[in-house]
Amino acid sequence: MSRIAQLLQSALDATSNGVLITDNTSEDNPIIYANPGFEQMTGYDLSEILGNNCRFLQGEKTNRDDVTRLRDAIRQGEAIEVELLNYKKDGTPFWNDLSVSPVKNEQGQITHFIGVQSDITDRREKENARRAQLMAENVVDTVREPLIILNEDLTVYSVNQSFYRFFQTRPEDTIGRRIYDIENGYLNIPALKTLIERILPEKNPFEDFEITHEFPRIGEKTLLLNARRLDSQEGRPEYILLAIEDITRWRQDKAALFESERRSNLIEGLRDVAIITTDPAGRIQSWNSGARDIIGYSDEEIIGQNLSVLFLPEDVESGVPGNEMQRAMNGSNASSDRWLRRKDGTTFWAVGFLSALYDESGVFQGFAKLIHEQTERKRLEEEIVRRTDDLAARDRAKDEFLAMLGHELRNPLSAVSSAAQAAKLLGNKEVERPLAIVERQVKHMSQLVNDLLDVARVTQGKITLQLTLLAFDSIVISAARNGQQVAIKKGLDFQIDVASNVFVQGDSVRLEQIVNNLITNAIKYTPSGEVRVQLEKLDGSAVLTISDTGIGMDTELMPRLFQLFSQANRSLARSEGGLGVGLTIVKQLVELHGGTVEGHSEGEGYGSTFRVTLPLDQNQGSDDSENDEDGGVVGNGRRKILVVDDSEDAAEMVALTLELWGYLVLVAHDGEKALEIALRERPPVVLLDIGLPNLDGYQVAQKIREKYSSDDIKLVALTGYAQESDVQKALSNGFDAHLAKPISFATLKEHLSEYEKGK
């Protein structure tokens, strides 16, 4: 052989590819040459190869179409490359990448074919494995339940899209992390650790492991876990597959169904659950005996009809059935509570939901509707609403009654109070003590009436504050000085420690009410010892502390101290009287001012401490107000005053007091008479009741204002209607001032003094 021929032979012997040459001039195109690579690839000896057609490599699973294509190419003298599943001598299949080319002589005739084949089994298996993996991943992503695959070290290898959607997490926060570290411990659940680390190594697979956990984003969920350890071919653990099913709603439904069944068993023969299935268009396919009992149709009458036959006509017209189906198709149970109709036209209240049905392949099959008749419950709910509305109406009537009661009580109280104050002016020493008792009791009764009216308004949020910048220290000092006089008469040591320039945004009337109530209580419940009033600035707040060494309170009272009608169980409390509403009013008023109030006692006999904290005003000004005294002498010159009240006793007592002050008093008992006197006599001041016969006080005031301005005649409303809205109404109807019954003659005197100065 020539050197080149030897080199070619060496190359053919060295290659791992199989090379063969067939004789096209001989019958059946037999093999006349095969290299060692062919022998190694197929397992046949050269003696078994030569002289045979290469079809001996084909077998049961060799693709016939590929063989036909190969033979056609050879018959037509064309080159071809084809991948065939061939078989080795021992029957082992292998994938053969075969390339066949014709060899021609000098005359252009095909004398031989040369074939080169490669064993591509590994490549094909890898490609198949990759295709299988991609297909599996695509299939997994269509699964509606979350799936997660873990590596042996419990790091996340892969999850499906349902996992991301359900747990609301992202790939970058999931893949490659230990399962317990996902989203800062999102799945760091003790029960899950038990399943993966203790149960699964001993029992593989493990199914239906149920856990309930509160997740940060999706709330409390009940999950059913199925775990399987996937081992390698050598039997070593390689992966863990964890399937997660959300059974929260199922658990809830199951619990509800269990409860429903329990109740159903208590009443023999009760069937109150209807189960209905439909096709995708909503046509009824089946329903149970409960549906027949509740709705009334037989199977023959209802099968094939649309589900909308159960809905009321107005619901059908507004598209309710279609909307329910659409919600169910979107993947959630379409819950609905509504009135449905029976065969006989009657209606019943149905609590139900509609769910979409899918087969094992995920193909939509129709709907299932569950209906639970709850007509009686609905009737009860409507009755509750009706009764609630009725109670609200009665509550409004109560408020109106309390307002009228306060007005009616104030009229006689005003007369008694006026009589007592007028009698004191007569200077009769013998009646001073009885009159003092009368005056104290009238004041006490007036406070009870005010508390009774206030508590209804305050607890229902009907109090509107008139906020202005106030010197809270001035309010506290004024109230403390008044309390100090009472305390000294009782033999108590009364201490006042008030910081200056303590400004707050508040309603002066309501702040006075708060301070007076707490000081009065401290004095009332301290038979002997000390009462201390302290006001200070602390951390941007005004802190008022009122403490006493009195009888104290049972520690069991503390939790309900500010509750309505709550009183300590103490004989002194009962002897002092009270409705048990004062502290309730205090708490509500303090909170309306943006503050807090708290009370404390170490127990009975250890005194009490109450602390009110209000926010300081951020833009404090200076307190340039001065406390005026009586305002000068009143009554000089016998100035006229018109007193108008439909209560003759009340009018007489006010008139008597004014006459003692030196006024010439005119009296009227109805609106028309009052208007006649006012227009004729033109008195500088008119004390005018609101609730009058013929013309009420507002009408009288309006008619007077049509002719005379405030500079000509001062109009003072003197009435039992004492709510803030009543004050505003009086001022808006032409009154210059509003005084609540029973009248305080000191306050009246201040107003008259101001009017005198103005003249």
Short mmCIF file of C-alpha atoms in Angstrom, two decimals, residues 180-344:
data_model
loop_
_atom_site.label_atom_id
_atom_site.label_comp_id
_atom_site.label_asym_id
_atom_site.label_seq_id
_atom_site.Cartn_x
_atom_site.Cartn_y
_atom_site.Cartn_z
CA TYR A 180 -37.10 28.58 56.28
CA ASP A 181 -35.35 31.80 55.13
CA ILE A 182 -37.79 32.73 52.35
CA GLU A 183 -38.96 36.32 52.87
CA ASN A 184 -37.33 36.60 56.32
CA GLY A 185 -38.84 33.42 57.70
CA TYR A 186 -42.11 33.40 55.80
CA LEU A 187 -42.18 29.58 55.94
CA ASN A 188 -40.27 29.15 59.19
CA ILE A 189 -43.11 27.10 60.64
CA PRO A 190 -42.43 24.53 63.41
CA ALA A 191 -44.97 22.08 61.98
CA LEU A 192 -43.32 22.28 58.54
CA LYS A 193 -39.92 21.58 60.10
CA THR A 194 -41.37 18.54 61.83
CA LEU A 195 -42.70 17.20 58.53
CA ILE A 196 -39.52 17.73 56.50
CA GLU A 197 -36.85 16.91 59.07
CA ARG A 198 -38.46 14.24 61.25
CA ILE A 199 -41.44 12.57 59.59
CA LEU A 200 -40.40 12.44 55.92
CA PRO A 201 -37.03 10.68 56.49
CA GLU A 202 -38.92 7.83 58.16
CA LYS A 203 -42.04 7.74 56.02
CA ASN A 204 -41.84 8.54 52.32
CA PRO A 205 -44.11 9.78 50.88
CA PHE A 206 -46.18 11.50 53.57
CA GLU A 207 -49.61 12.79 52.65
CA ASP A 208 -52.32 15.00 54.13
CA PHE A 209 -50.20 16.79 56.74
CA GLU A 210 -52.35 19.70 57.91
CA ILE A 211 -51.04 22.95 59.41
CA THR A 212 -52.62 26.29 60.32
CA HIS A 213 -50.44 29.39 60.35
CA GLU A 214 -50.75 33.19 60.37
CA PHE A 215 -48.82 34.52 57.35
CA PRO A 216 -47.69 38.18 57.19
CA ARG A 217 -49.33 39.03 53.86
CA ILE A 218 -52.09 36.52 53.29
CA GLY A 219 -53.35 36.10 56.84
CA GLU A 220 -54.26 32.88 58.59
CA LYS A 221 -54.36 29.87 56.29
CA THR A 222 -54.98 26.18 56.78
CA LEU A 223 -52.74 24.19 54.43
CA LEU A 224 -52.65 20.51 53.47
CA LEU A 225 -49.08 19.37 52.72
CA ASN A 226 -48.03 16.33 50.68
CA ALA A 227 -44.30 15.61 50.74
CA ARG A 228 -42.22 13.14 48.73
CA ARG A 229 -38.47 12.53 48.88
CA LEU A 230 -37.01 11.91 45.41
CA ASP A 231 -33.92 9.69 45.64
CA SER A 232 -31.10 9.39 43.09
CA GLN A 233 -30.40 6.15 41.21
CA GLU A 234 -27.91 5.27 43.91
CA GLY A 235 -30.66 5.61 46.54
CA ARG A 236 -29.29 8.85 47.98
CA PRO A 237 -31.86 11.61 48.83
CA GLU A 238 -31.64 14.19 46.08
CA TYR A 239 -34.82 16.32 46.06
CA ILE A 240 -37.93 16.90 48.17
CA LEU A 241 -41.22 17.66 46.44
CA LEU A 242 -43.71 19.59 48.56
CA ALA A 243 -47.28 20.12 47.32
CA ILE A 244 -49.35 22.71 49.18
CA GLU A 245 -53.12 22.88 49.06
CA ASP A 246 -55.03 25.77 50.59
CA ILE A 247 -57.95 24.21 52.44
CA THR A 248 -58.82 27.27 54.51
CA ARG A 249 -62.14 27.82 52.83
CA TRP A 250 -62.75 24.08 52.75
CA ARG A 251 -62.15 23.87 56.48
CA GLN A 252 -64.49 26.78 57.06
CA ASP A 253 -67.09 25.25 54.79
CA LYS A 254 -66.62 21.89 56.44
CA ALA A 255 -67.08 23.41 59.87
CA ALA A 256 -70.16 25.24 58.66
CA LEU A 257 -71.46 22.07 57.06
CA PHE A 258 -70.81 20.10 60.23
CA GLU A 259 -72.70 22.67 62.25
CA SER A 260 -75.49 22.66 59.69
CA GLU A 261 -75.69 18.87 59.82
CA ARG A 262 -75.69 18.91 63.61
CA ARG A 263 -78.60 21.29 63.62
CA SER A 264 -80.37 19.36 60.89
CA ASN A 265 -80.19 16.15 62.90
CA LEU A 266 -81.97 17.87 65.77
CA ILE A 267 -85.07 18.34 63.64
CA GLU A 268 -86.15 15.10 62.04
CA GLY A 269 -86.58 15.25 58.31
CA LEU A 270 -85.23 18.81 57.93
CA ARG A 271 -83.66 19.34 54.49
CA ASP A 272 -82.45 22.88 54.12
CA VAL A 273 -79.43 22.60 51.81
CA ALA A 274 -79.85 22.59 48.04
CA ILE A 275 -76.99 21.37 45.81
CA ILE A 276 -77.33 22.20 42.12
CA THR A 277 -74.97 21.57 39.20
CA THR A 278 -75.13 23.21 35.78
CA ASP A 279 -73.39 23.01 32.41
CA PRO A 280 -71.07 25.85 31.30
CA ALA A 281 -74.06 27.85 30.01
CA GLY A 282 -75.80 27.69 33.38
CA ARG A 283 -78.40 25.07 32.42
CA ILE A 284 -79.32 22.89 35.40
CA GLN A 285 -77.99 19.32 35.11
CA SER A 286 -78.77 17.90 38.54
CA TRP A 287 -80.02 18.78 41.99
CA ASN A 288 -80.52 16.98 45.24
CA SER A 289 -83.55 16.25 47.37
CA GLY A 290 -82.85 19.37 49.43
CA ALA A 291 -83.28 21.46 46.29
CA ARG A 292 -86.55 19.72 45.50
CA ASP A 293 -87.83 20.28 49.03
CA ILE A 294 -86.78 23.93 49.20
CA ILE A 295 -87.60 25.12 45.69
CA GLY A 296 -90.44 22.78 44.76
CA TYR A 297 -89.58 21.67 41.22
CA SER A 298 -89.31 18.00 40.30
CA ASP A 299 -86.29 16.78 38.35
CA GLU A 300 -88.34 16.57 35.16
CA GLU A 301 -89.52 20.17 35.53
CA ILE A 302 -86.17 21.78 36.29
CA ILE A 303 -83.46 19.83 34.42
CA GLY A 304 -82.38 21.84 31.38
CA GLN A 305 -83.71 25.17 32.61
CA ASN A 306 -81.31 28.03 33.24
CA LEU A 307 -80.24 28.71 36.81
CA SER A 308 -81.73 32.20 36.48
CA VAL A 309 -85.20 30.66 36.90
CA LEU A 310 -84.51 30.71 40.65
CA PHE A 311 -83.74 34.45 40.76
CA LEU A 312 -86.23 37.28 41.19
CA PRO A 313 -87.16 39.05 37.92
CA GLU A 314 -85.49 42.30 38.98
CA ASP A 315 -82.23 40.44 39.74
CA VAL A 316 -82.35 38.70 36.37
CA GLU A 317 -82.92 42.04 34.65
CA SER A 318 -79.93 43.59 36.42
CA GLY A 319 -77.66 40.69 35.42
CA VAL A 320 -77.10 39.11 38.84
CA PRO A 321 -76.96 35.45 37.62
CA GLY A 322 -74.38 36.27 34.95
CA ASN A 323 -72.29 38.31 37.40
CA GLU A 324 -72.21 35.37 39.83
CA MET A 325 -71.03 33.03 37.07
CA GLN A 326 -68.34 35.48 36.01
CA ARG A 327 -67.02 35.76 39.57
CA ALA A 328 -66.95 31.98 39.86
CA MET A 329 -65.06 31.73 36.54
CA ASN A 330 -62.48 34.19 37.87
CA GLY A 331 -61.47 31.58 40.41
CA SER A 332 -63.37 32.52 43.55
CA ASN A 333 -66.56 31.22 45.06
CA ALA A 334 -69.33 33.67 44.21
CA SER A 335 -70.98 34.04 47.60
CA SER A 336 -74.36 35.66 47.61
CA ASP A 337 -77.13 36.14 50.13
CA ARG A 338 -80.39 37.09 48.47
CA TRP A 339 -84.05 36.36 48.00
CA LEU A 340 -84.81 33.51 45.56
CA ARG A 341 -88.15 32.23 44.35
CA ARG A 342 -89.82 28.84 44.51
CA LYS A 343 -91.95 27.10 41.92
CA ASP A 344 -95.13 28.44 43.54
#
